[in-house]
Amino acid sequence: MAFDFDLILFLALGIPGLLLELFKQFSKISSSKTDPHSKSKDHGTFHFIWLIVICSMGASIHFVRLGYGLKIFSGTFSRCIVAFPISFALIMTGHLIRRQAIQQLGEWFTMTVRVNDKQPLIQSGWYAKMRHPSYTGVLMVLIGLGLLINNWLGLFGIVIPPTLIFLYRIYIEEKELRAHFGTAYAEYTQKVPAKLFPHLF
């Protein structure tokens, strides 16, 4: 079975996006002020996130190519006029939000859950709107890619498994942040109730 145009676009945007994300994350190691030798408290979720994202994308492509699932947009017009612009907008906006969120954390950004005694509680920029904007950006990219693959099963397969592991990671991060910042973080959660999407969740 030949690849259709939806899958070609999905791969053309998805694979470079994954490679770019890997480069961004590992390039931050040298600039982080947190001790890289300190014990990580992320319970292995960093590696598990990557495993889930890659496996969910691969499995979704596999099942879509086998003919499972229903098309989201069946007509060429609706795909070109509606699906593609929305997909590209979500992907580009997601990348932008994640990039800015990482920049706003600056030297305090880490790939794993670590805190430093001198680390401030960032409450400006995207962090004034949602507590975990970097994950918001990733989820927007995944939703955009899921729409681009143009299959309901593919969309759910690409978005839902990573969302679940992100929610678990957020639980771990917030537990550590509450322990580190105490009442300051409790006040921050009241000030910014949204974890991922303002006014939604």
Short mmCIF file of N, CA and C in Angstrom, two decimals, residues 94 132-141 196:
data_model
loop_
_atom_site.label_atom_id
_atom_site.label_comp_id
_atom_site.label_asym_id
_atom_site.label_seq_id
_atom_site.Cartn_x
_atom_site.Cartn_y
_atom_site.Cartn_z
N GLY A 94 2.40 25.52 18.56
CA GLY A 94 2.90 24.64 19.61
C GLY A 94 4.40 24.72 19.78
N HIS A 132 2.17 24.72 33.02
CA HIS A 132 3.07 23.83 32.29
C HIS A 132 2.97 24.09 30.78
N PRO A 133 3.35 25.30 30.36
CA PRO A 133 3.18 25.67 28.95
C PRO A 133 4.04 24.87 27.98
N SER A 134 5.18 24.36 28.44
CA SER A 134 6.01 23.58 27.52
C SER A 134 5.30 22.31 27.09
N TYR A 135 4.53 21.71 28.00
CA TYR A 135 3.75 20.52 27.65
C TYR A 135 2.56 20.90 26.78
N THR A 136 2.01 22.07 27.02
CA THR A 136 0.93 22.57 26.16
C THR A 136 1.39 22.65 24.72
N GLY A 137 2.61 23.18 24.54
CA GLY A 137 3.15 23.28 23.19
C GLY A 137 3.29 21.93 22.52
N VAL A 138 3.80 20.95 23.26
CA VAL A 138 3.96 19.60 22.69
C VAL A 138 2.60 19.02 22.30
N LEU A 139 1.62 19.16 23.17
CA LEU A 139 0.29 18.61 22.88
C LEU A 139 -0.34 19.29 21.67
N MET A 140 -0.12 20.58 21.50
CA MET A 140 -0.64 21.27 20.32
C MET A 140 0.00 20.73 19.05
N VAL A 141 1.30 20.47 19.12
CA VAL A 141 1.99 19.88 17.96
C VAL A 141 1.42 18.50 17.65
N LEU A 196 -2.60 23.27 31.72
CA LEU A 196 -2.18 23.16 30.33
C LEU A 196 -2.88 24.16 29.41
#
